[in-house]
Amino acid sequence: MHWLVEWLRDALLWQLVPVVVVENVVLHVVAIGLGEVASRRFAHRRVSEPAPPTTRLELTIVCATLLMNSVTTLAAVLLWRHGIVRVRWDPTAWAVVDTFLLLLVMDGAMYALHRVAHLPWVYPWLHQPHHEYDKPRPLTLLILNPLENLAFGLLILVVLAAYPFHVVAVGVFFVFNIVSGIVGHLGVEPLPDWWVRTPVVMNVTGGSFHARHHQDVTANFGFYTIIWDRVFGTLRKDYASRFGRLPEESTAPRDSRPE
Ligand SMILES: [Zn+2]
Ligand SMILES: [Zn+2]
């Protein structure tokens, strides 16, 4: 680990750029591959209709998204070098506290950002391309307008610059972020039915929650938890009763009127 930190601190830009791009590509290829395996494994628990064949346009957008993700990663490393983004290394219980803090802060901030993305004067040019895919698959996670991807990148950089989170918290957050994103776009529900009846864990999202957002763009705006949707009344009323099941009504996307 120590050698990696030293390398990140000392590497020249031309050495850093290809490593960051390859790291992003490998990470997402592995995550999407595992997501495809999970989609097949839990095919008996479909929460959205199967996605049509992948198009060349989708693959082009995915490449652009991976490049934008690499820009964010590179910016994080450079900001860390300049002392603007700081992380703590002390081996204390703060690692656990910081992990929950970072996940909760980002969950709330991303809920707010997602609500903004659905405002009528923002949605058509920023977020609608993601919603063209009402039958999500793992790859759909990366079908993003470069600007909304940039907004998410800026958000995480601002949060990381605002407070020196423990290095474990930052690592866990990035793993949880990609796992949660893939699970939300599986098109199947890998979690058991008792999940939505069990206190505490019932607030953590699975495959059903975000699939419903692709089918009904007026509800389910959260990412990691359903807490903010509960607070602001945007949780689908049938979320628990249709957990792990296809929606009863048509899966055609509705228009983007905010609540
Ligand atoms: Zn989505
Ligand atoms: Zn949305």
Short mmCIF file of C-alpha atoms and ligand atoms in Angstrom, two decimals:
data_model
loop_
_atom_site.label_atom_id
_atom_site.label_comp_id
_atom_site.label_asym_id
_atom_site.label_seq_id
_atom_site.Cartn_x
_atom_site.Cartn_y
_atom_site.Cartn_z
CA MET A 1 0.00 0.00 0.00
CA HIS A 2 2.87 2.32 0.92
CA TRP A 3 4.47 1.96 -2.51
CA LEU A 4 1.16 2.85 -4.17
CA VAL A 5 0.85 6.06 -2.15
CA GLU A 6 4.42 7.03 -3.00
CA TRP A 7 3.85 6.29 -6.66
CA LEU A 8 0.63 8.35 -6.75
CA ARG A 9 2.54 11.21 -5.12
CA ASP A 10 5.61 11.09 -7.38
CA ALA A 11 4.43 9.83 -10.79
CA LEU A 12 4.59 12.19 -13.74
CA LEU A 13 1.34 13.16 -15.45
CA TRP A 14 2.06 11.06 -18.56
CA GLN A 15 2.56 8.04 -16.29
CA LEU A 16 -0.53 8.79 -14.20
CA VAL A 17 -3.04 9.28 -17.07
CA PRO A 18 -2.83 5.80 -18.69
CA VAL A 19 -2.85 4.07 -15.29
CA VAL A 20 -5.96 5.97 -14.20
CA VAL A 21 -7.76 5.22 -17.51
CA VAL A 22 -6.85 1.50 -17.40
CA GLU A 23 -7.88 1.30 -13.72
CA ASN A 24 -11.31 2.77 -14.54
CA VAL A 25 -11.83 0.52 -17.56
CA VAL A 26 -10.76 -2.68 -15.74
CA LEU A 27 -12.84 -1.85 -12.65
CA HIS A 28 -16.00 -1.25 -14.68
CA VAL A 29 -15.50 -4.21 -17.04
CA VAL A 30 -15.17 -6.51 -14.01
CA ALA A 31 -18.17 -4.89 -12.26
CA ILE A 32 -20.39 -5.09 -15.37
CA GLY A 33 -19.25 -8.68 -16.01
CA LEU A 34 -20.19 -9.69 -12.44
CA GLY A 35 -23.47 -7.79 -12.90
CA GLU A 36 -24.28 -9.83 -16.03
CA VAL A 37 -23.57 -13.05 -14.08
CA ALA A 38 -25.93 -11.86 -11.30
CA SER A 39 -28.61 -10.94 -13.88
CA ARG A 40 -28.59 -14.51 -15.18
CA ARG A 41 -28.37 -16.08 -11.71
CA PHE A 42 -31.47 -14.17 -10.51
CA ALA A 43 -33.38 -14.26 -13.82
CA HIS A 44 -36.36 -15.75 -11.93
CA ARG A 45 -36.68 -12.43 -10.03
CA ARG A 46 -36.98 -9.96 -12.89
CA VAL A 47 -37.97 -6.41 -11.89
CA SER A 48 -37.88 -5.03 -15.45
CA GLU A 49 -38.32 -6.54 -18.90
CA PRO A 50 -35.09 -7.88 -20.49
CA ALA A 51 -33.03 -5.18 -22.24
CA PRO A 52 -32.78 -5.16 -26.06
CA PRO A 53 -29.39 -5.91 -27.70
CA THR A 54 -26.61 -3.42 -26.96
CA THR A 55 -26.20 -0.73 -29.61
CA ARG A 56 -23.07 0.95 -30.93
CA LEU A 57 -24.35 4.26 -29.54
CA GLU A 58 -24.50 2.77 -26.02
CA LEU A 59 -20.91 1.53 -26.29
CA THR A 60 -19.77 4.98 -27.51
CA ILE A 61 -21.46 6.69 -24.54
CA VAL A 62 -19.91 4.12 -22.17
CA CYS A 63 -16.42 4.95 -23.52
CA ALA A 64 -17.08 8.68 -22.97
CA THR A 65 -18.30 7.99 -19.41
CA LEU A 66 -15.18 5.96 -18.60
CA LEU A 67 -13.00 8.83 -19.84
CA MET A 68 -14.97 11.32 -17.70
CA ASN A 69 -14.60 9.00 -14.67
CA SER A 70 -10.85 8.96 -15.34
CA VAL A 71 -10.81 12.78 -15.36
CA THR A 72 -12.49 12.79 -11.93
CA THR A 73 -10.00 10.21 -10.58
CA LEU A 74 -7.08 12.21 -11.95
CA ALA A 75 -8.47 15.43 -10.44
CA ALA A 76 -8.79 13.68 -7.06
CA VAL A 77 -5.14 12.57 -7.16
CA LEU A 78 -3.92 16.06 -8.17
CA LEU A 79 -6.06 17.76 -5.47
CA TRP A 80 -4.65 15.27 -2.93
CA ARG A 81 -1.11 16.14 -4.05
CA HIS A 82 -1.84 19.82 -3.44
CA GLY A 83 -3.30 19.15 0.01
CA ILE A 84 -6.82 20.22 -0.99
CA VAL A 85 -8.19 16.68 -0.68
CA ARG A 86 -6.86 15.04 2.48
CA VAL A 87 -7.33 11.54 3.90
CA ARG A 88 -6.56 10.23 7.38
CA TRP A 89 -4.59 7.05 8.00
CA ASP A 90 -4.77 6.69 11.80
CA PRO A 91 -5.89 3.13 12.71
CA THR A 92 -8.86 4.08 14.88
CA ALA A 93 -12.62 3.59 15.10
CA TRP A 94 -12.92 6.76 13.02
CA ALA A 95 -12.58 4.50 9.99
CA VAL A 96 -16.04 3.05 10.76
CA VAL A 97 -17.60 6.41 11.72
CA ASP A 98 -16.20 8.08 8.58
CA THR A 99 -17.46 5.26 6.36
CA PHE A 100 -21.07 5.75 7.52
CA LEU A 101 -20.68 9.54 7.45
CA LEU A 102 -19.37 9.59 3.86
CA LEU A 103 -22.07 7.19 2.64
CA LEU A 104 -24.85 9.18 4.34
CA VAL A 105 -23.57 12.57 3.13
CA MET A 106 -23.16 11.35 -0.46
CA ASP A 107 -26.53 9.58 -0.35
CA GLY A 108 -28.27 12.82 0.65
CA ALA A 109 -26.29 15.00 -1.76
CA MET A 110 -26.89 12.62 -4.67
CA TYR A 111 -30.62 12.50 -3.88
CA ALA A 112 -30.69 16.31 -4.09
CA LEU A 113 -28.65 16.34 -7.32
CA HIS A 114 -30.96 13.69 -8.82
CA ARG A 115 -34.05 15.77 -7.96
CA VAL A 116 -32.43 18.77 -9.70
CA ALA A 117 -31.68 16.57 -12.74
CA HIS A 118 -35.43 15.86 -12.99
CA LEU A 119 -36.52 19.52 -12.97
CA PRO A 120 -38.40 20.25 -16.24
CA TRP A 121 -35.82 22.80 -17.44
CA VAL A 122 -32.86 20.49 -16.72
CA TYR A 123 -34.16 16.99 -17.48
CA PRO A 124 -34.48 17.07 -21.32
CA TRP A 125 -30.89 18.12 -22.03
CA LEU A 126 -29.10 16.55 -19.05
CA HIS A 127 -30.68 13.39 -17.64
CA GLN A 128 -33.19 12.14 -20.22
CA PRO A 129 -30.60 10.09 -22.20
CA HIS A 130 -30.13 7.85 -19.14
CA HIS A 131 -33.90 7.35 -19.01
CA GLU A 132 -34.13 6.36 -22.67
CA TYR A 133 -33.21 2.96 -21.25
CA ASP A 134 -36.31 1.93 -19.32
CA LYS A 135 -35.15 -1.71 -19.37
CA PRO A 136 -31.85 -1.36 -17.48
CA ARG A 137 -28.91 -3.73 -17.60
CA PRO A 138 -25.54 -3.34 -15.80
CA LEU A 139 -24.11 -1.36 -18.72
CA THR A 140 -26.91 1.24 -18.30
CA LEU A 141 -25.07 2.52 -15.21
CA LEU A 142 -22.58 4.14 -17.59
CA ILE A 143 -25.12 5.63 -20.03
CA LEU A 144 -24.74 9.17 -18.78
CA ASN A 145 -24.53 12.65 -20.24
CA PRO A 146 -20.86 13.72 -19.71
CA LEU A 147 -22.18 16.81 -17.88
CA GLU A 148 -24.15 14.83 -15.29
CA ASN A 149 -21.15 12.57 -14.83
CA LEU A 150 -19.03 15.69 -14.30
CA ALA A 151 -21.56 16.99 -11.75
CA PHE A 152 -21.26 13.75 -9.76
CA GLY A 153 -17.45 13.95 -10.00
CA LEU A 154 -17.48 17.55 -8.73
CA LEU A 155 -19.82 16.59 -5.89
CA ILE A 156 -17.54 13.85 -4.57
CA LEU A 157 -14.46 16.09 -4.95
CA VAL A 158 -16.17 18.91 -2.98
CA VAL A 159 -17.21 16.46 -0.21
CA LEU A 160 -13.71 14.94 -0.03
CA ALA A 161 -12.15 18.42 0.08
CA ALA A 162 -14.54 19.57 2.84
CA TYR A 163 -13.48 16.96 5.41
CA PRO A 164 -10.47 14.59 5.77
CA PHE A 165 -12.25 11.22 5.67
CA HIS A 166 -10.40 8.09 6.74
CA VAL A 167 -8.73 6.28 3.83
CA VAL A 168 -10.79 3.15 4.61
CA ALA A 169 -14.01 5.22 4.32
CA VAL A 170 -12.97 6.54 0.90
CA GLY A 171 -12.08 3.03 -0.33
CA VAL A 172 -15.31 1.48 0.98
CA PHE A 173 -17.35 4.35 -0.51
CA PHE A 174 -15.98 3.84 -4.04
CA VAL A 175 -16.53 0.06 -3.88
CA PHE A 176 -20.05 0.51 -2.44
CA ASN A 177 -20.84 3.18 -5.05
CA ILE A 178 -20.05 0.92 -8.00
CA VAL A 179 -21.69 -2.18 -6.44
CA SER A 180 -24.83 -0.19 -5.66
CA GLY A 181 -24.88 1.30 -9.17
CA ILE A 182 -24.57 -2.12 -10.80
CA VAL A 183 -27.20 -3.73 -8.53
CA GLY A 184 -29.61 -0.86 -9.31
CA HIS A 185 -29.31 -1.62 -13.03
CA LEU A 186 -29.38 -5.45 -12.93
CA GLY A 187 -33.02 -5.65 -14.05
CA VAL A 188 -33.39 -8.42 -11.43
CA GLU A 189 -33.61 -8.47 -7.62
CA PRO A 190 -30.73 -10.38 -5.98
CA LEU A 191 -31.95 -9.58 -2.45
CA PRO A 192 -34.47 -11.90 -0.71
CA ASP A 193 -38.06 -10.82 0.00
CA TRP A 194 -37.42 -10.60 3.77
CA TRP A 195 -35.08 -7.67 3.01
CA VAL A 196 -37.94 -5.15 2.87
CA ARG A 197 -39.49 -6.48 6.10
CA THR A 198 -36.30 -6.33 8.20
CA PRO A 199 -35.63 -3.16 10.23
CA VAL A 200 -32.53 -1.12 9.29
CA VAL A 201 -31.46 -3.18 6.23
CA MET A 202 -34.87 -2.45 4.63
CA ASN A 203 -33.54 1.07 4.01
CA VAL A 204 -30.71 -0.19 1.78
CA THR A 205 -31.64 -0.34 -1.91
CA GLY A 206 -31.43 -3.43 -4.11
CA GLY A 207 -32.34 -4.12 -7.73
CA SER A 208 -36.06 -3.25 -7.48
CA PHE A 209 -35.71 0.33 -6.28
CA HIS A 210 -33.80 1.94 -9.15
CA ALA A 211 -35.47 -0.28 -11.78
CA ARG A 212 -38.77 1.34 -10.71
CA HIS A 213 -37.21 4.77 -11.14
CA HIS A 214 -36.48 3.84 -14.78
CA GLN A 215 -40.16 2.86 -15.16
CA ASP A 216 -41.63 5.78 -13.19
CA VAL A 217 -39.40 8.88 -13.32
CA THR A 218 -41.48 10.66 -10.66
CA ALA A 219 -40.40 8.34 -7.83
CA ASN A 220 -37.41 6.58 -6.18
CA PHE A 221 -34.65 9.20 -6.58
CA GLY A 222 -32.26 7.80 -3.95
CA PHE A 223 -29.17 5.73 -4.59
CA TYR A 224 -27.80 3.80 -1.62
CA THR A 225 -30.79 4.11 0.71
CA ILE A 226 -34.50 4.88 0.53
CA ILE A 227 -34.22 7.25 3.52
CA TRP A 228 -34.46 10.51 1.55
CA ASP A 229 -37.33 9.25 -0.58
CA ARG A 230 -39.19 8.43 2.65
CA VAL A 231 -38.41 11.90 4.08
CA PHE A 232 -39.55 13.77 0.96
CA GLY A 233 -42.44 11.46 0.04
CA THR A 234 -41.05 10.28 -3.29
CA LEU A 235 -40.92 6.55 -2.51
CA ARG A 236 -43.23 4.45 -4.72
CA LYS A 237 -46.20 3.35 -2.62
CA ASP A 238 -45.90 -0.19 -4.00
CA TYR A 239 -42.14 -0.41 -3.42
CA ALA A 240 -42.36 -3.08 -0.71
CA SER A 241 -45.32 -5.00 -2.20
CA ARG A 242 -43.69 -5.27 -5.66
CA PHE A 243 -40.16 -5.91 -4.35
CA GLY A 244 -38.50 -8.55 -6.53
CA ARG A 245 -41.40 -8.49 -9.00
CA LEU A 246 -42.25 -6.83 -12.31
CA PRO A 247 -44.49 -3.75 -12.02
CA GLU A 248 -48.19 -4.33 -12.50
CA GLU A 249 -48.67 -1.43 -14.89
CA SER A 250 -47.00 -0.69 -18.22
CA THR A 251 -43.21 -0.22 -18.06
CA ALA A 252 -43.36 2.69 -20.52
CA PRO A 253 -41.53 5.73 -19.03
CA ARG A 254 -43.77 8.57 -17.92
CA ASP A 255 -42.98 12.20 -18.39
CA SER A 256 -40.69 14.05 -16.02
CA ARG A 257 -43.03 16.22 -13.95
CA PRO A 258 -41.39 16.77 -10.57
CA GLU A 259 -43.36 16.13 -7.39
ZN ZN B 1 -30.34 4.40 -13.79
ZN ZN B 2 -33.39 9.80 -12.90
#
